[in-house]
mmCIF file of C-alpha atoms and ligand atoms in Angstrom:
data_model
loop_
_atom_site.group_PDB
_atom_site.id
_atom_site.type_symbol
_atom_site.label_atom_id
_atom_site.label_comp_id
_atom_site.label_asym_id
_atom_site.label_seq_id
_atom_site.Cartn_x
_atom_site.Cartn_y
_atom_site.Cartn_z
ATOM 1 C CA MET A 156 12.339 2.403 -26.401
ATOM 2 C CA HIS A 157 15.766 0.807 -26.172
ATOM 3 C CA ASP A 158 17.565 4.177 -25.882
ATOM 4 C CA GLN A 159 15.344 5.138 -22.969
ATOM 5 C CA LEU A 160 16.107 1.850 -21.242
ATOM 6 C CA ARG A 161 19.816 2.504 -21.736
ATOM 7 C CA GLU A 162 19.327 5.851 -19.960
ATOM 8 C CA ALA A 163 17.650 4.018 -17.070
ATOM 9 C CA GLU A 164 20.480 1.484 -17.007
ATOM 10 C CA ARG A 165 22.969 4.330 -16.732
ATOM 11 C CA ILE A 166 21.380 5.465 -13.443
ATOM 12 C CA GLU A 167 20.623 1.960 -12.183
ATOM 13 C CA ASN A 168 23.518 1.947 -9.706
ATOM 14 C CA ARG A 169 22.353 5.227 -8.209
ATOM 15 C CA ILE A 170 18.782 3.909 -7.824
ATOM 16 C CA ILE A 171 20.072 0.803 -6.043
ATOM 17 C CA GLU A 172 22.412 2.889 -3.878
ATOM 18 C CA LEU A 173 19.506 5.105 -2.784
ATOM 19 C CA ARG A 174 17.286 2.115 -2.121
ATOM 20 C CA ARG A 175 19.907 0.469 0.075
ATOM 21 C CA ALA A 176 20.574 3.676 2.001
ATOM 22 C CA ILE A 177 16.856 3.953 2.795
ATOM 23 C CA HIS A 178 16.622 0.235 3.528
ATOM 24 C CA GLN A 179 19.315 0.488 6.195
ATOM 25 C CA LYS A 180 17.524 3.329 7.939
ATOM 26 C CA PRO A 181 13.841 2.415 7.842
ATOM 27 C CA GLU A 182 11.346 4.763 9.491
ATOM 28 C CA LEU A 183 7.829 4.037 10.689
ATOM 29 C CA ALA A 184 4.664 5.913 9.679
ATOM 30 C CA TYR A 185 4.896 9.715 10.127
ATOM 31 C CA HIS A 186 8.492 9.419 11.337
ATOM 32 C CA GLU A 187 10.084 9.421 7.868
ATOM 33 C CA THR A 188 12.256 12.485 8.556
ATOM 34 C CA ALA A 189 15.660 11.165 7.442
ATOM 35 C CA THR A 190 14.037 9.588 4.371
ATOM 36 C CA ALA A 191 12.348 12.919 3.558
ATOM 37 C CA ARG A 192 15.685 14.738 3.925
ATOM 38 C CA LEU A 193 17.393 12.304 1.585
ATOM 39 C CA ILE A 194 14.579 12.735 -0.972
ATOM 40 C CA ALA A 195 14.668 16.554 -0.797
ATOM 41 C CA LYS A 196 18.444 16.592 -1.229
ATOM 42 C CA GLU A 197 18.338 14.249 -4.216
ATOM 43 C CA LEU A 198 15.529 16.211 -5.886
ATOM 44 C CA ARG A 199 17.326 19.539 -5.424
ATOM 45 C CA SER A 200 20.472 18.060 -6.948
ATOM 46 C CA LEU A 201 18.337 17.255 -10.018
ATOM 47 C CA GLY A 202 17.024 20.811 -10.235
ATOM 48 C CA VAL A 203 13.533 19.850 -9.060
ATOM 49 C CA GLU A 204 11.505 22.319 -6.946
ATOM 50 C CA VAL A 205 10.888 20.884 -3.494
ATOM 51 C CA ARG A 206 8.261 21.389 -0.796
ATOM 52 C CA THR A 207 8.826 19.543 2.479
ATOM 53 C CA LYS A 208 6.679 18.752 5.546
ATOM 54 C CA VAL A 209 3.588 18.338 3.419
ATOM 55 C CA GLY A 210 0.969 16.587 5.567
ATOM 56 C CA GLY A 211 3.580 15.603 8.162
ATOM 57 C CA THR A 212 6.766 14.218 6.667
ATOM 58 C CA GLY A 213 5.601 14.281 3.032
ATOM 59 C CA VAL A 214 7.712 15.743 0.232
ATOM 60 C CA VAL A 215 6.408 17.185 -3.039
ATOM 61 C CA GLY A 216 8.750 17.684 -5.973
ATOM 62 C CA LEU A 217 7.720 19.740 -8.977
ATOM 63 C CA ILE A 218 9.291 19.442 -12.403
ATOM 64 C CA ARG A 219 8.174 22.699 -13.971
ATOM 65 C CA THR A 220 8.072 23.027 -17.716
ATOM 66 C CA GLY A 221 6.306 26.355 -18.190
ATOM 67 C CA LYS A 222 4.046 24.567 -20.694
ATOM 68 C CA PRO A 223 0.258 24.529 -20.428
ATOM 69 C CA GLY A 224 -0.296 20.756 -20.810
ATOM 70 C CA LYS A 225 -1.759 18.315 -18.307
ATOM 71 C CA VAL A 226 -0.205 17.988 -14.862
ATOM 72 C CA VAL A 227 0.821 14.462 -13.905
ATOM 73 C CA ALA A 228 1.508 13.280 -10.357
ATOM 74 C CA LEU A 229 3.640 10.231 -9.580
ATOM 75 C CA ARG A 230 3.423 8.835 -6.062
ATOM 76 C CA ALA A 231 5.713 6.760 -3.830
ATOM 77 C CA ASP A 232 5.146 5.851 -0.185
ATOM 78 C CA MET A 233 8.029 6.104 2.286
ATOM 79 C CA ASP A 234 7.165 4.213 5.491
ATOM 80 C CA ALA A 235 8.584 0.970 6.876
ATOM 81 C CA LEU A 236 6.950 -1.691 9.064
ATOM 82 C CA PRO A 237 7.429 -2.868 12.655
ATOM 83 C CA VAL A 238 9.186 -6.074 11.573
ATOM 84 C CA GLN A 239 12.583 -7.415 12.659
ATOM 85 C CA GLU A 240 14.520 -8.062 9.454
ATOM 86 C CA GLU A 241 15.771 -11.575 8.821
ATOM 87 C CA ALA A 242 16.640 -11.248 5.117
ATOM 88 C CA ASP A 243 20.179 -12.286 4.194
ATOM 89 C CA VAL A 244 21.330 -9.025 2.618
ATOM 90 C CA GLU A 245 24.459 -7.045 3.446
ATOM 91 C CA PHE A 246 22.497 -3.790 3.717
ATOM 92 C CA ARG A 247 20.169 -5.079 6.418
ATOM 93 C CA SER A 248 18.092 -2.704 8.507
ATOM 94 C CA ARG A 249 20.170 -1.102 11.246
ATOM 95 C CA LYS A 250 17.072 -0.347 13.282
ATOM 96 C CA LYS A 251 15.905 -3.054 15.617
ATOM 97 C CA GLY A 252 12.345 -4.118 14.951
ATOM 98 C CA VAL A 253 11.861 -1.847 11.917
ATOM 99 C CA MET A 254 12.148 -2.990 8.312
ATOM 100 C CA HIS A 255 11.190 -1.972 4.800
ATOM 101 C CA ALA A 256 9.247 -5.217 4.450
ATOM 102 C CA CYS A 257 6.756 -3.832 1.922
ATOM 103 C CA GLY A 258 9.338 -2.416 -0.490
ATOM 104 C CA HIS A 259 8.503 1.263 0.015
ATOM 105 C CA ASP A 260 12.266 1.910 0.015
ATOM 106 C CA ALA A 261 12.249 0.631 -3.573
ATOM 107 C CA HIS A 262 9.255 2.862 -4.400
ATOM 108 C CA VAL A 263 11.127 5.966 -3.214
ATOM 109 C CA ALA A 264 14.276 4.971 -5.125
ATOM 110 C CA MET A 265 12.330 4.273 -8.334
ATOM 111 C CA LEU A 266 10.515 7.604 -8.136
ATOM 112 C CA LEU A 267 13.823 9.406 -7.586
ATOM 113 C CA GLY A 268 15.110 7.497 -10.612
ATOM 114 C CA ALA A 269 12.079 8.650 -12.622
ATOM 115 C CA ALA A 270 12.765 12.220 -11.456
ATOM 116 C CA ALA A 271 16.321 11.943 -12.774
ATOM 117 C CA LEU A 272 15.121 10.598 -16.133
ATOM 118 C CA LEU A 273 12.402 13.252 -16.446
ATOM 119 C CA SER A 274 14.583 16.170 -15.453
ATOM 120 C CA ARG A 275 16.913 15.208 -18.298
ATOM 121 C CA ARG A 276 14.002 14.919 -20.712
ATOM 122 C CA ARG A 277 12.178 18.002 -19.478
ATOM 123 C CA LYS A 278 11.928 19.357 -23.032
ATOM 124 C CA GLU A 279 9.788 16.366 -24.071
ATOM 125 C CA LEU A 280 7.193 17.103 -21.383
ATOM 126 C CA GLY A 281 4.163 19.149 -22.376
ATOM 127 C CA GLY A 282 3.096 19.903 -18.801
ATOM 128 C CA ASP A 283 4.378 19.794 -15.242
ATOM 129 C CA VAL A 284 5.135 16.637 -13.272
ATOM 130 C CA LYS A 285 4.610 16.368 -9.537
ATOM 131 C CA LEU A 286 6.422 13.827 -7.421
ATOM 132 C CA LEU A 287 4.492 12.840 -4.303
ATOM 133 C CA PHE A 288 6.501 11.169 -1.540
ATOM 134 C CA GLN A 289 3.886 10.098 0.934
ATOM 135 C CA PRO A 290 4.216 9.170 4.597
ATOM 136 C CA ALA A 291 2.417 6.419 6.465
ATOM 137 C CA GLU A 292 0.750 4.221 3.867
ATOM 138 C CA GLU A 293 0.809 1.360 6.374
ATOM 139 C CA ASN A 294 -1.243 3.207 8.931
ATOM 140 C CA GLY A 295 -4.697 1.701 8.829
ATOM 141 C CA GLY A 296 -7.315 4.343 8.088
ATOM 142 C CA LYS A 297 -4.957 7.168 9.038
ATOM 143 C CA GLY A 298 -2.650 6.948 6.047
ATOM 144 C CA GLY A 299 -0.502 9.789 4.774
ATOM 145 C CA ALA A 300 -2.336 10.418 1.493
ATOM 146 C CA LYS A 301 -5.188 12.370 3.088
ATOM 147 C CA PRO A 302 -3.055 14.823 5.093
ATOM 148 C CA MET A 303 -0.974 15.431 1.957
ATOM 149 C CA ILE A 304 -4.097 16.172 -0.066
ATOM 150 C CA ASP A 305 -5.404 18.405 2.747
ATOM 151 C CA ALA A 306 -2.067 20.254 2.650
ATOM 152 C CA GLY A 307 -2.610 21.011 -1.054
ATOM 153 C CA ALA A 308 -0.399 18.357 -2.669
ATOM 154 C CA MET A 309 -2.895 17.881 -5.512
ATOM 155 C CA ASP A 310 -3.387 21.619 -6.129
ATOM 156 C CA ASP A 311 -1.348 24.503 -7.523
ATOM 157 C CA PRO A 312 -0.718 23.310 -10.130
ATOM 158 C CA LYS A 313 -3.826 21.148 -10.038
ATOM 159 C CA VAL A 314 -3.103 17.510 -10.818
ATOM 160 C CA ASP A 315 -4.940 16.008 -13.836
ATOM 161 C CA TYR A 316 -3.694 12.414 -13.555
ATOM 162 C CA VAL A 317 -2.075 10.406 -10.777
ATOM 163 C CA PHE A 318 -0.016 7.227 -11.022
ATOM 164 C CA GLY A 319 1.756 4.902 -8.634
ATOM 165 C CA LEU A 320 3.261 1.460 -8.536
ATOM 166 C CA HIS A 321 3.909 -1.232 -5.961
ATOM 167 C CA ILE A 322 6.663 -3.781 -5.983
ATOM 168 C CA SER A 323 5.642 -7.342 -5.127
ATOM 169 C CA THR A 324 6.871 -10.913 -5.106
ATOM 170 C CA ASP A 325 3.384 -11.935 -6.285
ATOM 171 C CA PHE A 326 4.659 -11.284 -9.814
ATOM 172 C CA VAL A 327 7.745 -12.631 -11.571
ATOM 173 C CA SER A 328 10.647 -10.154 -11.862
ATOM 174 C CA GLY A 329 10.171 -7.745 -14.721
ATOM 175 C CA THR A 330 6.420 -8.341 -15.001
ATOM 176 C CA PHE A 331 3.997 -5.436 -14.739
ATOM 177 C CA GLY A 332 0.566 -6.322 -13.324
ATOM 178 C CA ILE A 333 -2.216 -3.926 -14.239
ATOM 179 C CA ARG A 334 -6.009 -3.953 -14.163
ATOM 180 C CA GLU A 335 -8.758 -1.633 -15.323
ATOM 181 C CA GLY A 336 -11.605 -0.692 -12.967
ATOM 182 C CA PRO A 337 -11.834 -1.759 -9.300
ATOM 183 C CA PHE A 338 -8.415 -3.172 -8.399
ATOM 184 C CA MET A 339 -7.853 -3.183 -4.634
ATOM 185 C CA ALA A 340 -10.362 -3.584 -1.818
ATOM 186 C CA LYS A 341 -11.735 -1.272 0.808
ATOM 187 C CA PRO A 342 -10.138 -2.412 4.077
ATOM 188 C CA ASP A 343 -12.314 -2.146 7.195
ATOM 189 C CA ALA A 344 -11.079 -2.793 10.722
ATOM 190 C CA PHE A 345 -13.225 -3.864 13.670
ATOM 191 C CA ASP A 346 -12.972 -4.342 17.441
ATOM 192 C CA ILE A 347 -15.361 -6.797 19.079
ATOM 193 C CA ARG A 348 -15.403 -6.875 22.865
ATOM 194 C CA VAL A 349 -16.986 -10.078 24.140
ATOM 195 C CA LYS A 350 -18.161 -9.451 27.678
ATOM 196 C CA GLY A 351 -18.822 -12.178 30.232
ATOM 197 C CA ARG A 352 -18.248 -12.594 33.939
ATOM 198 C CA GLY A 353 -14.926 -14.007 35.080
ATOM 199 C CA GLY A 354 -14.164 -16.574 37.748
ATOM 200 C CA HIS A 355 -12.304 -19.813 38.452
ATOM 201 C CA GLY A 356 -11.378 -22.138 35.616
ATOM 202 C CA ALA A 357 -12.470 -25.047 37.777
ATOM 203 C CA ALA A 358 -16.017 -23.680 38.104
ATOM 204 C CA PRO A 359 -17.124 -22.416 34.663
ATOM 205 C CA HIS A 360 -20.783 -22.820 35.632
ATOM 206 C CA ARG A 361 -20.396 -19.910 38.012
ATOM 207 C CA THR A 362 -19.068 -17.637 35.245
ATOM 208 C CA VAL A 363 -20.040 -16.396 31.815
ATOM 209 C CA ASP A 364 -16.939 -17.466 29.915
ATOM 210 C CA PRO A 365 -16.003 -14.868 27.243
ATOM 211 C CA VAL A 366 -13.186 -17.087 25.891
ATOM 212 C CA TYR A 367 -15.667 -19.809 24.997
ATOM 213 C CA ILE A 368 -18.107 -17.269 23.554
ATOM 214 C CA ALA A 369 -15.324 -15.623 21.533
ATOM 215 C CA ALA A 370 -14.576 -18.979 19.911
ATOM 216 C CA HIS A 371 -18.211 -19.161 18.726
ATOM 217 C CA VAL A 372 -18.063 -15.559 17.546
ATOM 218 C CA ILE A 373 -15.048 -16.323 15.344
ATOM 219 C CA ILE A 374 -16.935 -19.234 13.749
ATOM 220 C CA ALA A 375 -20.080 -17.106 13.338
ATOM 221 C CA LEU A 376 -18.069 -14.446 11.487
ATOM 222 C CA GLN A 377 -16.911 -17.018 8.932
ATOM 223 C CA GLY A 378 -20.588 -17.826 8.419
ATOM 224 C CA VAL A 379 -21.190 -14.223 7.385
ATOM 225 C CA SER A 380 -18.635 -14.387 4.566
ATOM 226 C CA GLY A 381 -19.378 -18.024 3.701
ATOM 227 C CA ARG A 382 -23.196 -18.034 3.856
ATOM 228 C CA LEU A 383 -24.538 -14.493 3.811
ATOM 229 C CA VAL A 384 -22.409 -12.696 1.192
ATOM 230 C CA ASN A 385 -22.788 -13.435 -2.516
ATOM 231 C CA PRO A 386 -19.909 -15.814 -3.328
ATOM 232 C CA MET A 387 -19.464 -14.131 -6.714
ATOM 233 C CA SER A 388 -18.325 -10.955 -4.984
ATOM 234 C CA PRO A 389 -14.782 -10.689 -3.576
ATOM 235 C CA PHE A 390 -15.156 -10.402 0.197
ATOM 236 C CA VAL A 391 -13.262 -11.659 3.235
ATOM 237 C CA ILE A 392 -13.406 -11.442 7.018
ATOM 238 C CA SER A 393 -10.330 -12.295 9.072
ATOM 239 C CA VAL A 394 -10.018 -12.205 12.846
ATOM 240 C CA CYS A 395 -6.327 -11.484 13.322
ATOM 241 C CA SER A 396 -6.006 -10.794 17.039
ATOM 242 C CA VAL A 397 -7.550 -12.463 20.109
ATOM 243 C CA LYS A 398 -6.760 -10.930 23.477
ATOM 244 C CA GLY A 399 -8.062 -12.033 26.842
ATOM 245 C CA GLY A 400 -7.073 -13.648 30.091
ATOM 246 C CA THR A 401 -3.999 -13.648 32.290
ATOM 247 C CA LYS A 402 -3.472 -17.162 33.649
ATOM 248 C CA HIS A 403 -4.218 -20.885 33.188
ATOM 249 C CA ASN A 404 -7.028 -21.015 35.716
ATOM 250 C CA ILE A 405 -8.725 -17.630 35.584
ATOM 251 C CA ILE A 406 -11.687 -17.078 33.321
ATOM 252 C CA PRO A 407 -11.471 -13.392 32.326
ATOM 253 C CA ASP A 408 -14.293 -10.858 32.181
ATOM 254 C CA GLU A 409 -13.654 -9.879 28.600
ATOM 255 C CA VAL A 410 -12.043 -10.937 25.326
ATOM 256 C CA LEU A 411 -11.088 -8.522 22.562
ATOM 257 C CA LEU A 412 -11.263 -9.718 18.943
ATOM 258 C CA GLN A 413 -9.708 -7.542 16.246
ATOM 259 C CA GLY A 414 -9.996 -8.150 12.577
ATOM 260 C CA THR A 415 -10.531 -6.846 9.107
ATOM 261 C CA ILE A 416 -13.129 -6.984 6.352
ATOM 262 C CA ARG A 417 -12.143 -6.511 2.716
ATOM 263 C CA SER A 418 -14.799 -5.630 0.184
ATOM 264 C CA PHE A 419 -15.359 -3.900 -3.153
ATOM 265 C CA ASP A 420 -19.082 -3.274 -3.273
ATOM 266 C CA ARG A 421 -20.623 -0.584 -1.097
ATOM 267 C CA LYS A 422 -23.978 -2.413 -0.762
ATOM 268 C CA ILE A 423 -22.375 -5.753 0.049
ATOM 269 C CA ARG A 424 -20.186 -4.087 2.637
ATOM 270 C CA SER A 425 -23.025 -2.336 4.458
ATOM 271 C CA LYS A 426 -25.153 -5.500 4.424
ATOM 272 C CA ALA A 427 -22.224 -7.516 5.747
ATOM 273 C CA VAL A 428 -21.741 -5.031 8.579
ATOM 274 C CA GLU A 429 -25.397 -5.550 9.548
ATOM 275 C CA HIS A 430 -24.983 -9.339 9.365
ATOM 276 C CA ILE A 431 -21.876 -9.139 11.547
ATOM 277 C CA LYS A 432 -23.615 -7.044 14.184
ATOM 278 C CA ARG A 433 -26.563 -9.448 14.296
ATOM 279 C CA ALA A 434 -24.499 -12.669 14.241
ATOM 280 C CA VAL A 435 -22.035 -11.490 16.868
ATOM 281 C CA SER A 436 -24.536 -10.016 19.316
ATOM 282 C CA SER A 437 -26.921 -12.971 19.076
ATOM 283 C CA THR A 438 -24.046 -15.427 19.558
ATOM 284 C CA CYS A 439 -22.935 -13.555 22.670
ATOM 285 C CA GLN A 440 -26.506 -13.461 23.972
ATOM 286 C CA ALA A 441 -27.013 -17.165 23.321
ATOM 287 C CA TYR A 442 -24.328 -17.944 25.906
ATOM 288 C CA GLY A 443 -25.363 -15.280 28.400
ATOM 289 C CA GLY A 444 -22.769 -12.679 27.470
ATOM 290 C CA SER A 445 -22.884 -9.335 25.738
ATOM 291 C CA CYS A 446 -20.659 -7.367 23.381
ATOM 292 C CA THR A 447 -19.716 -4.093 21.789
ATOM 293 C CA ILE A 448 -18.804 -3.921 18.102
ATOM 294 C CA GLU A 449 -16.867 -0.991 16.698
ATOM 295 C CA PHE A 450 -15.803 -0.352 13.138
ATOM 296 C CA GLN A 451 -12.917 1.996 12.414
ATOM 297 C CA LYS A 452 -14.368 5.234 11.092
ATOM 298 C CA GLU A 453 -11.784 6.257 8.515
ATOM 299 C CA THR A 454 -10.946 3.575 5.985
ATOM 300 C CA TYR A 455 -9.333 3.675 2.572
ATOM 301 C CA PRO A 456 -11.594 3.686 -0.483
ATOM 302 C CA VAL A 457 -11.327 1.060 -3.233
ATOM 303 C CA VAL A 458 -8.382 1.538 -5.614
ATOM 304 C CA TYR A 459 -10.175 2.299 -8.877
ATOM 305 C CA ASN A 460 -8.156 2.399 -12.097
ATOM 306 C CA GLU A 461 -10.044 4.582 -14.561
ATOM 307 C CA PRO A 462 -10.378 2.243 -17.575
ATOM 308 C CA ARG A 463 -9.438 4.593 -20.436
ATOM 309 C CA VAL A 464 -6.448 6.031 -18.591
ATOM 310 C CA THR A 465 -5.362 2.553 -17.515
ATOM 311 C CA ALA A 466 -5.528 1.165 -21.052
ATOM 312 C CA ARG A 467 -3.119 3.934 -22.075
ATOM 313 C CA VAL A 468 -0.801 3.124 -19.167
ATOM 314 C CA ALA A 469 -0.832 -0.566 -20.158
ATOM 315 C CA SER A 470 0.180 0.311 -23.698
ATOM 316 C CA VAL A 471 3.101 2.383 -22.347
ATOM 317 C CA LEU A 472 4.194 -0.521 -20.110
ATOM 318 C CA ARG A 473 4.037 -2.973 -23.007
ATOM 319 C CA ARG A 474 6.617 -0.907 -24.882
ATOM 320 C CA ILE A 475 9.257 -1.214 -22.152
ATOM 321 C CA PRO A 476 11.920 -3.666 -23.367
ATOM 322 C CA LYS A 477 12.805 -6.791 -21.385
ATOM 323 C CA THR A 478 9.531 -6.643 -19.414
ATOM 324 C CA ARG A 479 6.130 -8.272 -19.703
ATOM 325 C CA THR A 480 2.732 -6.782 -18.931
ATOM 326 C CA VAL A 481 -0.108 -8.982 -17.656
ATOM 327 C CA GLU A 482 -3.642 -8.375 -16.451
ATOM 328 C CA ALA A 483 -3.568 -8.631 -12.665
ATOM 329 C CA GLY A 484 -6.449 -10.148 -10.701
ATOM 330 C CA MET A 485 -8.454 -8.097 -8.189
ATOM 331 C CA ARG A 486 -6.616 -7.834 -4.890
ATOM 332 C CA LEU A 487 -8.043 -7.753 -1.378
ATOM 333 C CA GLY A 488 -5.194 -5.622 -0.048
ATOM 334 C CA GLY A 489 -5.917 -1.949 0.638
ATOM 335 C CA GLU A 490 -3.937 1.112 -0.493
ATOM 336 C CA ASP A 491 -4.462 4.764 0.272
ATOM 337 C CA PHE A 492 -3.289 5.598 -3.235
ATOM 338 C CA SER A 493 -7.084 5.440 -3.704
ATOM 339 C CA ARG A 494 -7.381 8.804 -1.931
ATOM 340 C CA PHE A 495 -5.355 10.487 -4.679
ATOM 341 C CA GLN A 496 -7.550 8.768 -7.271
ATOM 342 C CA GLN A 497 -10.554 10.488 -5.722
ATOM 343 C CA LYS A 498 -8.934 13.813 -6.677
ATOM 344 C CA ALA A 499 -7.751 12.862 -10.168
ATOM 345 C CA PRO A 500 -8.170 9.791 -12.376
ATOM 346 C CA GLY A 501 -5.203 7.494 -12.537
ATOM 347 C CA THR A 502 -3.723 4.060 -12.300
ATOM 348 C CA PHE A 503 -2.010 1.943 -9.685
ATOM 349 C CA TYR A 504 -0.008 -0.975 -11.021
ATOM 350 C CA TYR A 505 2.383 -3.654 -9.817
ATOM 351 C CA LEU A 506 5.947 -4.493 -10.682
ATOM 352 C CA GLY A 507 7.062 -8.051 -9.981
ATOM 353 C CA CYS A 508 10.309 -8.688 -8.083
ATOM 354 C CA ASN A 509 10.021 -12.447 -7.567
ATOM 355 C CA ASN A 510 13.245 -14.170 -8.563
ATOM 356 C CA PRO A 511 13.909 -17.610 -7.000
ATOM 357 C CA SER A 512 17.520 -17.656 -8.268
ATOM 358 C CA LYS A 513 18.208 -14.630 -6.015
ATOM 359 C CA GLY A 514 16.076 -15.918 -3.146
ATOM 360 C CA CYS A 515 13.466 -13.184 -3.710
ATOM 361 C CA ILE A 516 10.390 -15.292 -3.029
ATOM 362 C CA GLU A 517 8.990 -14.300 0.374
ATOM 363 C CA PRO A 518 5.784 -12.254 0.403
ATOM 364 C CA ASN A 519 5.657 -8.523 1.146
ATOM 365 C CA HIS A 520 5.508 -7.912 4.936
ATOM 366 C CA SER A 521 7.636 -11.018 5.624
ATOM 367 C CA SER A 522 10.761 -10.547 7.747
ATOM 368 C CA ARG A 523 12.632 -12.266 4.899
ATOM 369 C CA PHE A 524 11.136 -10.109 2.102
ATOM 370 C CA LYS A 525 13.769 -9.417 -0.542
ATOM 371 C CA VAL A 526 13.564 -7.287 -3.672
ATOM 372 C CA ASP A 527 15.192 -8.292 -6.943
ATOM 373 C CA GLU A 528 16.931 -4.955 -7.460
ATOM 374 C CA ALA A 529 17.424 -5.602 -11.180
ATOM 375 C CA VAL A 530 13.780 -4.555 -11.717
ATOM 376 C CA LEU A 531 14.146 -1.090 -10.181
ATOM 377 C CA LYS A 532 15.322 0.440 -13.463
ATOM 378 C CA TYR A 533 12.177 -0.856 -15.182
ATOM 379 C CA GLY A 534 10.011 0.675 -12.473
ATOM 380 C CA ALA A 535 11.765 4.043 -12.738
ATOM 381 C CA LEU A 536 11.518 4.000 -16.526
ATOM 382 C CA SER A 537 7.828 3.029 -16.424
ATOM 383 C CA LEU A 538 6.973 5.994 -14.190
ATOM 384 C CA ALA A 539 8.921 8.373 -16.405
ATOM 385 C CA GLU A 540 7.306 7.044 -19.599
ATOM 386 C CA VAL A 541 3.803 7.205 -18.091
ATOM 387 C CA ALA A 542 4.444 10.842 -17.111
ATOM 388 C CA LEU A 543 5.677 11.620 -20.657
ATOM 389 C CA GLU A 544 2.569 9.974 -22.113
ATOM 390 C CA PHE A 545 0.107 12.030 -20.054
ATOM 391 C CA ALA A 546 1.899 15.363 -19.466
ATOM 392 C CA ARG A 547 1.018 16.875 -22.799
HETATM 393 ZN ZN1 LIG B 688 2.375 -3.136 2.913
HETATM 394 ZN ZN1 LIG B 689 2.996 -1.266 0.532
#
């Protein structure tokens, strides 16, 4: 596959240029209009059919072959995060408080790179290839995959296989991480309102102190994951936001706790939700308070990599020169790529961009997150090769 890598190397500068252009102008969920324009323009210049405003700001490219083989979809997400960039790069975000801290700029650039490679090798394809540029992956349960699917992104021509990749400093630069079966967790979000009766900080006995009760609730929640869920099953509860009170000496009426559960197993999840409801409400009652517990209704499903398809993807990745392919562990992060997988079997995999010599070591979502751009050509090539493997 050395010739194919040389092709990818020839367009490497363009991929990096596109990535930096997007990086400088990051856009938050469902506001990716300039990014979508850039994508549409680039695709048209490659002779790819383009549909815009799919499910909001989404873009669908179609590389038509006129052949009857399988239809393959490749997906990239486009949204940035509400983070103030602190990375020491010359193409820093020009938007205050917004940054491509999860590397979705790199995903877009790699998929555009794959589009360039595939449009040149159109003759080798046995079926059509769809390019899905998705808005709002980082949007809790209301991610951009579902509106794109609802707008017909997976139909006409109907998609047979779907693939996507994520860049991450969890893996060494040039390493592909892939796993068959359940790969990424179902992310649930909850709001717990601990209700008491406020008053003076000097006279707690005349109040029902929701701050004190909330502290016990947080401990009780750890008991659910630590004592009530089978330790052999990946599961976590994190309380990530505590809001309540206004001043040093006022006990408030209410405290709001917000957090997330990550799980893989449907039964374990529903049991855990019952445990949480019981543990939280009885803890609140024990101290004379009360509570409401709400779980977000729409959440992403588990990312499930169909084993036979994924084994084929892994064998394609292993052929890419100068890279390494490893079996990744299960991950408790969520991804709405899973919504596409509910429409067609497919695989989500990782591409490492951790390179200490270039200072690319901070985790995704960090304000100092940096991508080792030398890996982008491998990502673009991998997507193109996976499409060539399955579109036949
Ligand atoms: Zn992210
Ligand atoms: Zn991401």
